[in-house]
Amino acid sequence: MIDLHCHSHFSDGHLSPEDLLLKARLAHITCLALTDHDTIEGVDALAEAAASMPIQIITGIEISARWKKQDVHIIGLHFKKTKVLSDLIARQIESRLLRARAIGAQLEALGIDDAFDKARAIAGHERVGRLHFAELLVQSGKSADRQMAFKQYLGRGKPAYVPCAWVDMEEAVETIRASEGAAVIAHPLKYGLTRSKLHALILAFKEAGGRGIEVVSGEMTVTDIKTVAGLALRFSLSASTGSDYHGDAYSRVGLGKQALLPDNVQPIWLEWTKGIL
Ligand code: MN
Ligand code: MN
Ligand code: MN
């Protein structure tokens, strides 16, 4: 099994890279990429812990990006650590922090004292994301569950929604490419785009040097997988696969437990795993 999309506690996942690795071994994963949101802090720890194990670790990141006022997620895989990449990450962390402080202020106005500090305590680090605020809303009794927290407070158009000044999609893709990695469009059906808009996004992504698309991501229906496989073929993109695992309490699909990739698409990892798998 291959899993090229998951999160550790260095972003909004629940487990340490070391614990993710243990789960990966139990799930018989042979090739794993940790793709935390806008950070590669956990990547070295994962690679070190895996050094003596029969599992290949691919460098990974999930970059939050903007394309025509739309938030999209770009996965970077198999890249080298470069200055352009660390510069981009530093800007993203700053933008995320500014947004988190603004969300905190909105939630204080709605009656949750010290919302930012509390969300930061839940995160355990400065890279506070909306999932941490969702957890805070549940803990404060304001929302029944994390999904409701987005519906009531954190989602677009809701009282604590704050847009973030993410990098442009094109810059995210070019930065990954300049770092000798492959850029992949994450979970393409999650953006709520019309067919023609999604096609326009894919064309702009390819134009910028993008290489792949997540044909299987987390929980998907057979029909959705077929749809995205069709997009991969139509636009000559390689196919990636991942669980988008955040931890047992956050994810319906376990690490490495996503559906199988259809066999008519070109797996993006083939050139990285030659002779190993
Ligand atoms: Mn997440
Ligand atoms: Mn995502
Ligand atoms: Mn993700």
Coordinates of C-alpha atoms and ligand atoms in Angstrom, one line a residue:
M1 CA 0.0 0.0 0.0
I2 CA 1.1 3.5 -0.8
D3 CA 0.0 6.6 1.2
L4 CA 1.2 10.0 -0.1
H5 CA -1.0 12.3 2.0
C6 CA -1.2 12.4 5.8
H7 CA -0.7 14.8 8.7
S8 CA 1.2 14.7 12.0
H9 CA 1.0 16.9 15.1
F10 CA 3.4 19.3 13.4
S11 CA 0.2 20.6 11.6
D12 CA -3.3 19.5 12.5
G13 CA -2.8 15.8 12.8
H14 CA -3.0 13.9 16.1
L15 CA 0.1 11.7 16.0
S16 CA 3.8 12.2 16.0
P17 CA 5.8 11.2 12.9
E18 CA 7.1 8.2 14.9
D19 CA 3.6 7.0 15.8
L20 CA 2.5 7.5 12.2
L21 CA 5.3 5.3 11.1
L22 CA 4.2 2.5 13.5
K23 CA 0.7 2.8 12.0
A24 CA 2.1 2.7 8.5
R25 CA 4.0 -0.5 9.3
L26 CA 0.9 -2.1 10.7
A27 CA -1.0 -1.1 7.6
H28 CA 1.8 -2.7 5.4
I29 CA 2.6 0.6 3.8
T30 CA 5.7 0.4 1.6
C31 CA 5.9 4.1 0.6
L32 CA 4.8 7.0 2.8
A33 CA 4.8 10.8 2.5
L34 CA 4.0 13.0 5.4
T35 CA 2.3 16.1 3.9
D36 CA 1.7 18.5 6.8
H37 CA 0.1 21.9 6.0
D38 CA 2.7 24.4 5.1
T39 CA 5.5 22.8 7.1
I40 CA 8.2 20.1 6.7
E41 CA 9.1 20.0 10.3
G42 CA 8.1 16.4 10.8
V43 CA 9.8 15.1 7.6
D44 CA 13.3 14.5 9.1
A45 CA 12.0 12.8 12.2
L46 CA 9.9 10.4 10.0
A47 CA 12.8 9.7 7.7
E48 CA 15.2 9.0 10.7
A49 CA 12.7 6.7 12.4
A50 CA 12.2 4.8 9.2
A51 CA 15.9 4.5 8.3
S52 CA 16.2 0.9 9.3
M53 CA 12.8 -0.2 8.2
P54 CA 11.6 -1.6 4.9
I55 CA 9.5 1.4 4.1
Q56 CA 10.4 4.3 1.7
I57 CA 9.8 7.8 2.9
I58 CA 9.1 10.5 0.3
T59 CA 9.4 14.2 1.3
G60 CA 6.0 15.9 1.3
I61 CA 4.1 19.0 2.1
E62 CA 0.5 20.3 1.5
I63 CA 0.6 24.0 0.5
S64 CA -2.4 26.2 1.0
A65 CA -2.7 28.3 -2.1
R66 CA -5.0 30.8 -3.9
W67 CA -6.3 30.5 -7.4
K68 CA -8.8 33.1 -8.6
K69 CA -10.1 33.8 -5.1
Q70 CA -10.4 30.1 -4.4
D71 CA -8.4 28.2 -1.8
V72 CA -6.8 25.1 -3.3
H73 CA -4.3 22.7 -1.8
I74 CA -1.1 21.8 -3.6
I75 CA 0.8 18.7 -2.5
G76 CA 4.6 18.7 -3.0
L77 CA 6.3 15.3 -3.2
H78 CA 9.9 14.1 -3.6
F79 CA 11.4 17.5 -3.4
K80 CA 14.7 18.7 -2.1
K81 CA 14.9 21.3 0.8
T82 CA 15.7 24.5 -1.0
K83 CA 15.9 28.1 0.1
V84 CA 12.9 29.1 -2.2
L85 CA 10.8 26.4 -0.4
S86 CA 11.8 27.5 3.1
D87 CA 11.2 31.1 2.2
L88 CA 7.7 30.2 1.0
I89 CA 7.0 28.2 4.1
A90 CA 8.1 31.1 6.3
R91 CA 5.6 33.4 4.5
Q92 CA 2.9 30.9 4.8
I93 CA 3.5 30.4 8.6
E94 CA 3.3 34.2 9.0
S95 CA 0.0 34.4 7.0
R96 CA -1.4 31.5 9.0
L97 CA -0.5 33.2 12.3
L98 CA -2.1 36.5 11.2
R99 CA -5.3 34.7 10.2
A100 CA -5.4 32.7 13.5
R101 CA -5.1 35.8 15.5
A102 CA -8.0 37.4 13.5
I103 CA -10.1 34.2 14.0
G104 CA -9.3 34.3 17.7
A105 CA -10.5 37.9 17.9
Q106 CA -13.8 37.0 16.1
L107 CA -14.4 34.1 18.5
E108 CA -13.7 36.3 21.5
A109 CA -16.4 38.7 20.3
L110 CA -18.6 35.7 20.2
G111 CA -17.9 34.9 23.8
I112 CA -14.9 32.6 23.9
D113 CA -12.2 34.2 26.1
D114 CA -8.5 33.9 25.0
A115 CA -9.6 32.0 21.9
F116 CA -6.2 32.3 20.1
D117 CA -4.2 31.1 23.2
K118 CA -6.6 28.2 23.7
A119 CA -6.4 27.1 20.1
R120 CA -2.6 27.4 20.2
A121 CA -2.6 25.2 23.3
I122 CA -4.7 22.6 21.4
A123 CA -2.2 22.8 18.5
G124 CA 0.8 22.6 20.7
H125 CA 2.6 25.0 18.3
E126 CA 2.3 28.3 16.5
R127 CA 0.9 27.0 13.2
V128 CA -2.7 27.3 14.4
G129 CA -5.2 26.2 11.8
R130 CA -9.0 26.1 11.6
L131 CA -9.2 22.5 12.7
H132 CA -7.7 23.6 16.1
F133 CA -10.4 26.4 16.4
A134 CA -13.0 23.8 15.5
E135 CA -11.8 21.6 18.3
L136 CA -11.9 24.6 20.7
L137 CA -15.5 25.4 19.6
V138 CA -16.5 21.8 20.5
Q139 CA -14.6 21.9 23.8
S140 CA -16.3 25.2 24.7
G141 CA -19.7 23.7 24.0
K142 CA -20.5 26.1 21.1
S143 CA -20.6 23.4 18.5
A144 CA -21.7 19.7 18.7
D145 CA -18.8 18.5 16.6
R146 CA -16.0 19.8 14.4
Q147 CA -18.0 19.7 11.2
M148 CA -20.7 21.8 12.9
A149 CA -18.0 24.3 14.0
F150 CA -17.2 24.9 10.4
K151 CA -20.9 25.2 9.4
Q152 CA -21.7 27.6 12.2
Y153 CA -18.5 29.6 12.7
L154 CA -15.4 28.9 10.6
G155 CA -16.7 28.2 7.1
R156 CA -16.8 30.8 4.3
G157 CA -19.4 33.4 5.1
K158 CA -19.7 32.5 8.8
P159 CA -19.0 34.9 11.7
A160 CA -15.5 33.7 12.4
Y161 CA -14.4 33.1 8.7
V162 CA -11.2 34.9 7.9
P163 CA -9.6 34.6 4.5
C164 CA -5.9 34.0 4.5
A165 CA -3.2 35.6 2.2
W166 CA -1.9 32.3 0.9
V167 CA 0.6 32.1 -2.0
D168 CA -0.7 31.9 -5.5
M169 CA -1.2 28.4 -6.9
E170 CA 1.3 29.1 -9.6
E171 CA 4.0 30.1 -7.1
A172 CA 3.4 27.0 -5.0
V173 CA 3.8 24.8 -8.1
E174 CA 6.8 26.6 -9.4
T175 CA 8.5 26.5 -5.9
I176 CA 8.0 22.7 -5.7
R177 CA 9.3 22.3 -9.3
A178 CA 12.3 24.6 -8.5
S179 CA 13.0 22.2 -5.6
E180 CA 13.0 19.2 -8.0
G181 CA 9.8 17.9 -6.7
A182 CA 6.4 17.0 -8.2
A183 CA 3.4 19.2 -7.6
V184 CA 0.0 17.4 -7.2
I185 CA -3.5 18.9 -7.0
A186 CA -5.0 17.6 -3.7
H187 CA -8.6 16.3 -3.5
P188 CA -9.8 18.1 -6.6
L189 CA -13.5 17.5 -6.0
K190 CA -13.4 19.2 -2.6
Y191 CA -13.3 22.7 -3.9
G192 CA -16.9 22.8 -5.1
L193 CA -15.9 24.0 -8.5
T194 CA -18.0 23.6 -11.6
R195 CA -16.6 21.3 -14.3
S196 CA -15.4 24.1 -16.4
K197 CA -13.7 25.9 -13.5
L198 CA -12.1 22.7 -12.4
H199 CA -10.7 22.2 -16.0
A200 CA -9.5 25.8 -16.0
L201 CA -7.7 25.2 -12.6
I202 CA -6.1 22.0 -14.0
L203 CA -4.9 23.8 -17.1
A204 CA -3.4 26.7 -15.1
F205 CA -1.8 24.1 -12.8
K206 CA -0.2 22.3 -15.8
E207 CA 0.9 25.5 -17.3
A208 CA 2.8 26.3 -14.1
G209 CA 4.5 23.0 -14.2
G210 CA 2.2 20.7 -12.2
R211 CA 2.6 17.0 -12.6
G212 CA -0.1 15.1 -10.8
I213 CA -3.6 14.9 -9.4
E214 CA -4.9 13.0 -6.4
V215 CA -7.1 10.4 -7.9
V216 CA -7.8 8.8 -4.6
S217 CA -8.0 11.0 -1.5
G218 CA -9.5 10.0 1.9
E219 CA -13.1 8.9 1.6
M220 CA -14.3 8.9 -2.0
T221 CA -17.1 7.2 -3.8
V222 CA -16.3 4.9 -6.7
T223 CA -18.0 7.4 -9.0
D224 CA -15.8 10.2 -7.8
I225 CA -12.6 8.2 -8.2
K226 CA -13.7 7.4 -11.8
T227 CA -14.3 11.1 -12.4
V228 CA -10.8 12.1 -11.2
A229 CA -9.1 9.2 -13.0
G230 CA -10.8 10.6 -16.1
L231 CA -9.3 14.0 -15.5
A232 CA -5.9 12.5 -15.0
L233 CA -6.1 10.8 -18.4
R234 CA -7.7 13.7 -20.2
F235 CA -5.0 16.2 -18.9
S236 CA -2.1 13.8 -19.0
L237 CA -1.4 14.0 -15.3
S238 CA 0.1 11.3 -13.1
A239 CA -2.0 9.9 -10.4
S240 CA -1.4 10.2 -6.6
T241 CA -3.1 8.5 -3.7
G242 CA -3.4 9.2 0.0
S243 CA -5.7 8.8 3.0
D244 CA -5.4 12.5 4.2
Y245 CA -5.2 10.8 7.6
H246 CA -5.3 13.3 10.6
G247 CA -5.7 10.8 13.4
D248 CA -8.3 8.2 14.4
A249 CA -10.7 10.8 15.9
Y250 CA -10.4 13.1 12.9
S251 CA -10.5 10.8 9.9
R252 CA -12.9 8.2 8.7
V253 CA -10.2 6.6 6.5
G254 CA -7.2 5.1 8.3
L255 CA -3.6 5.6 7.2
G256 CA -3.1 3.6 4.0
K257 CA -6.8 2.5 4.0
Q258 CA -8.0 4.6 1.1
A259 CA -9.4 2.9 -2.0
L260 CA -7.1 1.4 -4.6
L261 CA -6.0 3.5 -7.5
P262 CA -7.7 2.5 -10.8
D263 CA -5.2 0.7 -13.0
N264 CA -5.7 2.8 -16.1
V265 CA -3.8 5.8 -14.6
Q266 CA -0.1 6.4 -14.3
P267 CA 1.0 6.2 -10.6
I268 CA 3.2 9.3 -9.8
W269 CA 5.6 7.3 -7.5
L270 CA 6.8 4.8 -10.1
E271 CA 10.0 6.7 -11.0
W272 CA 10.8 7.1 -7.3
T273 CA 10.4 3.5 -6.2
K274 CA 12.1 1.7 -9.0
G275 CA 13.8 -1.5 -7.8
I276 CA 12.5 -1.0 -4.3
L277 CA 8.9 -2.2 -4.5
Ligands
MN1 MN -5.8 19.4 7.9
MN2 MN -6.3 19.5 2.0
MN3 MN -4.5 17.1 3.9

